[in-house]
Amino acid sequence: MSILVLGAGGQVGAALRWRAMARGQSVIGLKHDELDITIADAVRRTVADIRPSIVINCAAHTAVDRAEEEPERAMAINGEGAGNVALSCALASVPLIHLSTDYVFDGSKTGPYREDDPIAPATVYGRTKLAGERAVFDAWGKHVILRTSWVFGAMGSNFVKTMLRLAASGQSPLKVVDDQIGGPTPADAIADACLDITTRVLQADIVPWGTYHFAGAPTVSWHGFAQAILAHYPDLVIAPCTTEDFPRPAPRPANSVLDCGRIRAAFGIGQPDWTVHLAHLLRDLGEMPTESGEDGS
Ligand SMILES: NC(=O)c1ccc[n+]([C@@H]2O[C@H](COP(=O)([O-])OP(=O)(O)OC[C@H]3O[C@@H](n4cnc5c(N)ncnc54)[C@H](OP(=O)(O)O)[C@@H]3O)[C@@H](O)[C@H]2O)c1
């Protein structure tokens, strides 16, 4: 069994390589400079040559604000690129796990989003990711689309690292939006969910293909998340502000909360507790002392 990870240099792609290796699974990770998913021929040749047991596509244009300025590039990667991957998988008869986002919703719902709630992306990023979902759906039946939210981990850039950088710079008070809620999702946990789905896909006769939500719990606002990240900076003031106080080129969903009941029912995969993963990450980044009794090895 071999797993081919595309976009392997990103947060989730890197976590997938490490988690797969830790689980003793054979994994090939291709970074952007090793395979560009916008080049259809290259993707087709790569999948045909490697003939993996499964492809996990983490490659994406994730710069939400920049996407507003370069919609064609975002569509080439998130929309057409996803289609190239799915078509290549279909031609080689290889199952595909494709990552997507809560941004396919506009965030106006009260309560967690279910997979079959109406989609209404309000940003270029969201529209291009939705185009990718549709391209995957149209090209190849043996797919799992995994929508996630608020990803953080050791690799790449994310909200945790931004908050730590701002805190280290001595900036205080830090104003953080308090009227947008969601589920911070550890990249490691997404990787494990993908690997659990992979095991099922490769071992079971009947696979519940389709679209699933996977996000961390408990629900929190960005402000609450910042407080958790910076709890060890007792003198730092973290001031709540509104979305209006902090305008961005791409509007952020007020509600990014994903209902994760379907993936639990179909695959037995539960929601990760982001507070536990955050504590581990802070310790790994040297932000927290190791607990007494641990030798740090
Ligand atoms: N980050 C979040 O908060 C979040 C939230 C919800 C859903 N998601 C979804 O989760 C998935 C993984 O996200 P992530 O946080 O791991 O993103 P990430 O850290 O930005 O990683 C994406 C990777 O894709 C690569 N890439 C960009 N264009 C490519 C191309 N044309 N061909 C091949 N690789 C390309 C990037 O390489 P370069 O950097 O070299 O361009 C980067 O290494 C994505 O589908 C994303 O939409 C993310």
CSV table of C-alpha atoms and ligand atoms in Angstrom, one decimal:
chain,number,residue,atom,x,y,z
A,1,MET,CA,0.0,0.0,0.0
A,2,SER,CA,1.4,3.4,-0.9
A,3,ILE,CA,-0.1,6.8,-0.3
A,4,LEU,CA,0.6,9.7,-2.7
A,5,VAL,CA,0.3,13.1,-1.0
A,6,LEU,CA,0.1,16.2,-3.2
A,7,GLY,CA,0.8,19.6,-1.8
A,8,ALA,CA,3.1,17.8,0.6
A,9,GLY,CA,4.9,21.0,1.7
A,10,GLY,CA,1.9,22.6,3.4
A,11,GLN,CA,0.4,22.2,6.9
A,12,VAL,CA,-1.7,19.1,6.2
A,13,GLY,CA,0.6,17.6,3.6
A,14,ALA,CA,3.6,17.7,5.9
A,15,ALA,CA,1.5,16.3,8.8
A,16,LEU,CA,0.4,13.5,6.5
A,17,ARG,CA,3.9,12.5,5.7
A,18,TRP,CA,4.9,12.4,9.3
A,19,ARG,CA,1.8,10.7,10.6
A,20,ALA,CA,1.9,8.1,7.8
A,21,MET,CA,5.6,7.3,8.6
A,22,ALA,CA,4.8,7.1,12.3
A,23,ARG,CA,2.1,4.6,11.5
A,24,GLY,CA,4.4,2.5,9.3
A,25,GLN,CA,2.6,3.4,6.1
A,26,SER,CA,4.4,3.9,2.9
A,27,VAL,CA,4.0,7.5,1.7
A,28,ILE,CA,5.3,9.5,-1.2
A,29,GLY,CA,4.9,13.3,-0.7
A,30,LEU,CA,5.3,15.7,-3.6
A,31,LYS,CA,5.7,19.4,-2.9
A,32,HIS,CA,4.6,22.2,-5.2
A,33,ASP,CA,8.0,22.3,-6.9
A,34,GLU,CA,7.9,18.6,-7.5
A,35,LEU,CA,4.4,18.4,-9.0
A,36,ASP,CA,2.3,21.4,-10.0
A,37,ILE,CA,-1.4,20.3,-10.1
A,38,THR,CA,-2.3,22.9,-12.6
A,39,ILE,CA,-0.2,21.0,-15.2
A,40,ALA,CA,-2.7,18.3,-16.3
A,41,ASP,CA,-0.2,16.1,-18.2
A,42,ALA,CA,2.3,16.1,-15.4
A,43,VAL,CA,-0.4,15.0,-12.8
A,44,ARG,CA,-1.7,12.3,-15.1
A,45,ARG,CA,1.8,10.9,-15.8
A,46,THR,CA,2.8,11.0,-12.1
A,47,VAL,CA,-0.3,9.1,-10.9
A,48,ALA,CA,0.1,6.6,-13.7
A,49,ASP,CA,3.8,6.1,-13.1
A,50,ILE,CA,3.6,5.8,-9.3
A,51,ARG,CA,0.3,3.8,-9.3
A,52,PRO,CA,-0.4,4.6,-5.6
A,53,SER,CA,-3.1,2.8,-3.6
A,54,ILE,CA,-4.7,6.2,-2.9
A,55,VAL,CA,-4.0,9.9,-3.6
A,56,ILE,CA,-4.6,12.6,-0.9
A,57,ASN,CA,-4.8,16.1,-2.4
A,58,CYS,CA,-3.7,18.8,0.0
A,59,ALA,CA,-2.5,21.2,-2.7
A,60,ALA,CA,-4.4,24.5,-2.7
A,61,HIS,CA,-4.2,28.3,-3.0
A,62,THR,CA,-5.0,29.0,0.6
A,63,ALA,CA,-4.2,32.8,0.8
A,64,VAL,CA,-7.8,33.9,1.3
A,65,ASP,CA,-7.2,37.7,0.9
A,66,ARG,CA,-4.7,37.3,-2.0
A,67,ALA,CA,-7.1,35.1,-3.9
A,68,GLU,CA,-9.4,38.2,-4.2
A,69,GLU,CA,-6.6,39.9,-6.3
A,70,GLU,CA,-5.7,36.8,-8.3
A,71,PRO,CA,-8.9,34.9,-8.9
A,72,GLU,CA,-7.7,33.2,-12.1
A,73,ARG,CA,-4.7,31.7,-10.3
A,74,ALA,CA,-6.8,30.6,-7.4
A,75,MET,CA,-9.3,28.9,-9.8
A,76,ALA,CA,-6.4,27.3,-11.8
A,77,ILE,CA,-5.2,25.6,-8.5
A,78,ASN,CA,-8.3,25.1,-6.4
A,79,GLY,CA,-10.7,24.4,-9.2
A,80,GLU,CA,-9.0,23.1,-12.4
A,81,GLY,CA,-6.1,21.7,-10.4
A,82,ALA,CA,-8.4,19.6,-8.3
A,83,GLY,CA,-10.1,18.4,-11.5
A,84,ASN,CA,-6.7,17.4,-13.0
A,85,VAL,CA,-6.0,15.3,-9.9
A,86,ALA,CA,-9.5,13.7,-9.9
A,87,LEU,CA,-9.3,12.9,-13.6
A,88,SER,CA,-5.8,11.4,-13.2
A,89,CYS,CA,-7.1,9.2,-10.4
A,90,ALA,CA,-10.1,8.1,-12.5
A,91,LEU,CA,-7.8,7.2,-15.4
A,92,ALA,CA,-5.6,5.1,-13.1
A,93,SER,CA,-8.5,3.8,-11.0
A,94,VAL,CA,-7.0,5.2,-7.8
A,95,PRO,CA,-9.2,6.4,-4.9
A,96,LEU,CA,-8.9,10.1,-4.0
A,97,ILE,CA,-9.2,12.0,-0.7
A,98,HIS,CA,-9.6,15.7,-1.5
A,99,LEU,CA,-9.5,18.5,1.1
A,100,SER,CA,-11.9,21.4,1.1
A,101,THR,CA,-13.2,24.1,3.4
A,102,ASP,CA,-16.0,25.7,5.4
A,103,TYR,CA,-15.7,28.7,3.1
A,104,VAL,CA,-18.1,26.9,0.7
A,105,PHE,CA,-20.7,28.3,3.1
A,106,ASP,CA,-21.4,32.0,3.7
A,107,GLY,CA,-21.4,31.6,7.5
A,108,SER,CA,-24.9,33.1,8.0
A,109,LYS,CA,-26.5,29.9,9.4
A,110,THR,CA,-27.3,29.6,13.1
A,111,GLY,CA,-25.9,26.3,14.3
A,112,PRO,CA,-23.3,23.9,12.8
A,113,TYR,CA,-23.2,23.4,9.0
A,114,ARG,CA,-24.1,19.9,7.7
A,115,GLU,CA,-22.8,18.5,4.5
A,116,ASP,CA,-26.0,19.0,2.7
A,117,ASP,CA,-26.7,22.6,3.8
A,118,PRO,CA,-26.9,25.1,0.9
A,119,ILE,CA,-23.6,26.2,-0.3
A,120,ALA,CA,-23.0,29.9,-0.9
A,121,PRO,CA,-19.4,30.9,-1.0
A,122,ALA,CA,-18.8,34.6,-0.4
A,123,THR,CA,-15.1,34.8,-1.4
A,124,VAL,CA,-12.9,33.9,-4.4
A,125,TYR,CA,-11.3,31.3,-2.2
A,126,GLY,CA,-14.6,29.7,-1.3
A,127,ARG,CA,-15.9,29.8,-4.9
A,128,THR,CA,-12.7,28.2,-6.3
A,129,LYS,CA,-12.7,25.5,-3.6
A,130,LEU,CA,-16.4,24.8,-4.5
A,131,ALA,CA,-15.4,24.5,-8.1
A,132,GLY,CA,-12.7,22.0,-7.0
A,133,GLU,CA,-15.3,19.9,-5.1
A,134,ARG,CA,-17.6,19.9,-8.2
A,135,ALA,CA,-14.7,18.9,-10.5
A,136,VAL,CA,-13.8,16.0,-8.2
A,137,PHE,CA,-17.4,14.9,-8.0
A,138,ASP,CA,-17.8,15.0,-11.8
A,139,ALA,CA,-14.6,13.3,-12.6
A,140,TRP,CA,-14.4,10.3,-10.3
A,141,GLY,CA,-16.8,8.4,-8.1
A,142,LYS,CA,-14.3,7.0,-5.7
A,143,HIS,CA,-13.6,10.1,-3.8
A,144,VAL,CA,-13.9,11.4,-0.2
A,145,ILE,CA,-14.1,15.2,0.0
A,146,LEU,CA,-13.1,16.3,3.5
A,147,ARG,CA,-14.1,19.9,4.5
A,148,THR,CA,-12.2,21.3,7.4
A,149,SER,CA,-11.7,24.6,9.1
A,150,TRP,CA,-9.2,26.8,11.0
A,151,VAL,CA,-6.2,24.5,10.4
A,152,PHE,CA,-3.1,24.9,12.7
A,153,GLY,CA,0.0,22.8,13.2
A,154,ALA,CA,3.8,22.9,13.4
A,155,MET,CA,4.4,23.5,9.7
A,156,GLY,CA,3.5,26.5,7.5
A,157,SER,CA,1.7,29.6,8.6
A,158,ASN,CA,-1.4,29.7,10.7
A,159,PHE,CA,-3.2,31.7,13.4
A,160,VAL,CA,-1.3,30.1,16.3
A,161,LYS,CA,2.0,31.2,14.9
A,162,THR,CA,0.8,34.6,14.0
A,163,MET,CA,-0.5,35.2,17.6
A,164,LEU,CA,2.8,33.9,19.1
A,165,ARG,CA,4.8,36.2,16.7
A,166,LEU,CA,2.7,39.3,17.7
A,167,ALA,CA,3.0,38.4,21.4
A,168,ALA,CA,6.8,38.1,21.1
A,169,SER,CA,7.0,41.5,19.4
A,170,GLY,CA,5.6,43.0,22.6
A,171,GLN,CA,2.5,44.4,20.9
A,172,SER,CA,-0.3,45.0,23.5
A,173,PRO,CA,-3.2,45.1,23.5
A,174,LEU,CA,-3.8,42.6,20.7
A,175,LYS,CA,-7.2,43.2,19.1
A,176,VAL,CA,-8.8,39.9,18.0
A,177,VAL,CA,-12.2,39.3,16.4
A,178,ASP,CA,-14.8,37.9,18.7
A,179,ASP,CA,-17.8,37.6,16.5
A,180,GLN,CA,-16.6,34.8,14.2
A,181,ILE,CA,-16.8,31.3,15.6
A,182,GLY,CA,-15.4,28.0,14.4
A,183,GLY,CA,-13.5,24.8,15.3
A,184,PRO,CA,-9.7,25.0,15.2
A,185,THR,CA,-8.5,21.8,13.6
A,186,PRO,CA,-5.0,20.3,14.2
A,187,ALA,CA,-3.2,19.4,11.0
A,188,ASP,CA,-2.1,16.2,12.7
A,189,ALA,CA,-5.7,15.2,13.4
A,190,ILE,CA,-6.7,15.9,9.8
A,191,ALA,CA,-3.8,13.6,8.7
A,192,ASP,CA,-5.0,10.9,11.1
A,193,ALA,CA,-8.5,11.2,9.8
A,194,CYS,CA,-7.3,10.9,6.2
A,195,LEU,CA,-5.2,7.8,7.1
A,196,ASP,CA,-8.1,6.2,8.9
A,197,ILE,CA,-10.3,6.8,5.9
A,198,THR,CA,-7.5,5.3,3.7
A,199,THR,CA,-7.4,2.2,5.8
A,200,ARG,CA,-11.1,1.8,5.4
A,201,VAL,CA,-11.0,2.6,1.6
A,202,LEU,CA,-8.3,-0.1,1.0
A,203,GLN,CA,-9.8,-2.8,3.2
A,204,ALA,CA,-13.6,-2.6,2.9
A,205,ASP,CA,-15.7,-3.9,0.1
A,206,ILE,CA,-18.2,-1.1,0.5
A,207,VAL,CA,-16.9,2.5,1.0
A,208,PRO,CA,-19.3,5.4,1.9
A,209,TRP,CA,-17.8,7.7,-0.8
A,210,GLY,CA,-18.9,11.4,-0.6
A,211,THR,CA,-18.5,14.6,1.3
A,212,TYR,CA,-17.7,14.9,5.0
A,213,HIS,CA,-17.0,17.5,7.6
A,214,PHE,CA,-14.1,17.2,10.0
A,215,ALA,CA,-13.2,19.9,12.5
A,216,GLY,CA,-11.9,20.4,16.0
A,217,ALA,CA,-14.0,20.9,19.1
A,218,PRO,CA,-15.0,22.8,21.3
A,219,THR,CA,-16.4,25.7,19.2
A,220,VAL,CA,-14.6,29.0,20.0
A,221,SER,CA,-14.2,32.5,18.6
A,222,TRP,CA,-10.9,33.8,17.2
A,223,HIS,CA,-10.6,35.8,20.4
A,224,GLY,CA,-11.1,32.8,22.6
A,225,PHE,CA,-8.6,30.8,20.5
A,226,ALA,CA,-6.1,33.7,20.9
A,227,GLN,CA,-6.6,33.6,24.7
A,228,ALA,CA,-5.9,29.9,24.8
A,229,ILE,CA,-2.8,30.3,22.6
A,230,LEU,CA,-1.4,33.2,24.7
A,231,ALA,CA,-2.4,32.0,28.2
A,232,HIS,CA,1.2,31.9,29.2
A,233,TYR,CA,1.6,35.7,28.5
A,234,PRO,CA,-0.3,36.9,31.6
A,235,ASP,CA,0.6,40.5,31.1
A,236,LEU,CA,-0.6,40.6,27.5
A,237,VAL,CA,-4.0,42.2,26.9
A,238,ILE,CA,-6.1,40.5,24.3
A,239,ALA,CA,-8.9,42.8,23.5
A,240,PRO,CA,-12.1,41.5,21.7
A,241,CYS,CA,-13.1,43.4,18.6
A,242,THR,CA,-15.8,43.0,15.8
A,243,THR,CA,-15.5,42.0,12.2
A,244,GLU,CA,-16.3,45.6,11.3
A,245,ASP,CA,-13.3,46.8,13.4
A,246,PHE,CA,-11.0,44.6,11.3
A,247,PRO,CA,-12.0,44.8,7.6
A,248,ARG,CA,-10.3,42.3,5.3
A,249,PRO,CA,-10.3,42.0,1.5
A,250,ALA,CA,-12.1,38.7,1.7
A,251,PRO,CA,-15.1,38.6,4.1
A,252,ARG,CA,-14.7,35.9,6.8
A,253,PRO,CA,-17.7,33.6,7.7
A,254,ALA,CA,-19.3,34.6,11.0
A,255,ASN,CA,-20.1,30.9,11.6
A,256,SER,CA,-17.5,28.3,10.5
A,257,VAL,CA,-18.8,25.6,12.7
A,258,LEU,CA,-19.0,22.2,11.0
A,259,ASP,CA,-21.4,19.4,12.1
A,260,CYS,CA,-19.1,16.4,12.2
A,261,GLY,CA,-21.7,13.7,12.9
A,262,ARG,CA,-21.6,12.2,9.4
A,263,ILE,CA,-17.9,11.2,9.5
A,264,ARG,CA,-18.4,9.7,12.9
A,265,ALA,CA,-21.3,7.6,11.7
A,266,ALA,CA,-19.7,6.5,8.5
A,267,PHE,CA,-16.0,6.1,9.6
A,268,GLY,CA,-16.1,6.2,13.4
A,269,ILE,CA,-13.9,9.3,13.3
A,270,GLY,CA,-14.6,11.7,16.2
A,271,GLN,CA,-13.8,15.4,16.6
A,272,PRO,CA,-10.3,16.2,18.0
A,273,ASP,CA,-10.1,18.3,21.1
A,274,TRP,CA,-8.0,21.2,19.8
A,275,THR,CA,-7.0,22.3,23.3
A,276,VAL,CA,-5.0,19.1,23.8
A,277,HIS,CA,-3.3,19.5,20.4
A,278,LEU,CA,-2.6,23.1,21.1
A,279,ALA,CA,-0.9,22.3,24.4
A,280,HIS,CA,1.3,19.8,22.6
A,281,LEU,CA,2.1,22.2,19.8
A,282,LEU,CA,3.1,25.0,22.2
A,283,ARG,CA,5.3,22.6,24.0
A,284,ASP,CA,6.9,21.5,20.8
A,285,LEU,CA,7.5,25.1,19.7
A,286,GLY,CA,9.2,25.7,23.0
A,287,GLU,CA,6.5,28.0,24.3
A,288,MET,CA,5.6,25.9,27.3
A,289,PRO,CA,7.8,24.2,29.9
A,290,THR,CA,7.6,20.4,29.8
A,291,GLU,CA,5.5,19.0,32.6
A,292,SER,CA,7.3,18.1,35.8
A,293,GLY,CA,8.5,14.5,35.7
A,294,GLU,CA,9.0,14.6,31.9
A,295,ASP,CA,12.6,14.7,30.7
A,296,GLY,CA,11.7,16.3,27.4
A,297,SER,CA,13.3,13.5,25.4
B,1,LIG,N1,-5.4,26.5,6.3
B,1,LIG,C1,-6.7,26.5,6.7
B,1,LIG,O1,-7.0,27.1,7.7
B,1,LIG,C2,-7.7,25.6,6.0
B,1,LIG,C3,-9.0,25.7,6.4
B,1,LIG,C4,-10.0,24.9,5.8
B,1,LIG,C5,-9.6,24.1,4.7
B,1,LIG,N2,-8.3,24.0,4.3
B,1,LIG,C6,-7.9,23.2,3.2
B,1,LIG,O2,-7.1,22.2,3.6
B,1,LIG,C7,-6.1,21.8,2.6
B,1,LIG,C8,-4.7,21.9,3.1
B,1,LIG,O3,-4.5,23.2,3.6
B,1,LIG,P1,-3.2,23.7,4.3
B,1,LIG,O4,-3.5,24.5,5.5
B,1,LIG,O5,-2.2,22.5,4.5
B,1,LIG,O6,-2.6,24.6,3.2
B,1,LIG,P2,-1.1,25.2,2.9
B,1,LIG,O7,-0.3,25.1,4.2
B,1,LIG,O8,-1.3,26.5,2.3
B,1,LIG,O9,-0.6,24.1,1.9
B,1,LIG,C9,-1.0,24.1,0.6
B,1,LIG,C10,0.2,23.6,-0.2
B,1,LIG,O10,-0.3,23.5,-1.6
B,1,LIG,C11,0.8,23.9,-2.4
B,1,LIG,N3,0.4,24.3,-3.7
B,1,LIG,C12,-0.1,25.5,-4.1
B,1,LIG,N4,-0.3,25.6,-5.4
B,1,LIG,C13,0.1,24.3,-5.8
B,1,LIG,C14,0.1,23.7,-7.1
B,1,LIG,N5,-0.3,24.4,-8.2
B,1,LIG,N6,0.5,22.5,-7.3
B,1,LIG,C15,0.9,21.8,-6.2
B,1,LIG,N7,1.0,22.3,-4.9
B,1,LIG,C16,0.5,23.6,-4.8
B,1,LIG,C17,1.5,25.0,-1.6
B,1,LIG,O11,2.8,25.2,-2.0
B,1,LIG,P3,3.5,26.7,-2.1
B,1,LIG,O12,3.3,27.3,-0.7
B,1,LIG,O13,4.8,26.4,-2.5
B,1,LIG,O14,2.7,27.4,-3.1
B,1,LIG,C18,1.4,24.5,-0.2
B,1,LIG,O15,2.5,23.7,0.2
B,1,LIG,C19,-6.4,22.8,1.4
B,1,LIG,O16,-7.3,22.1,0.5
B,1,LIG,C20,-7.2,23.9,2.1
B,1,LIG,O17,-8.1,24.6,1.2
B,1,LIG,C21,-7.3,24.8,4.9
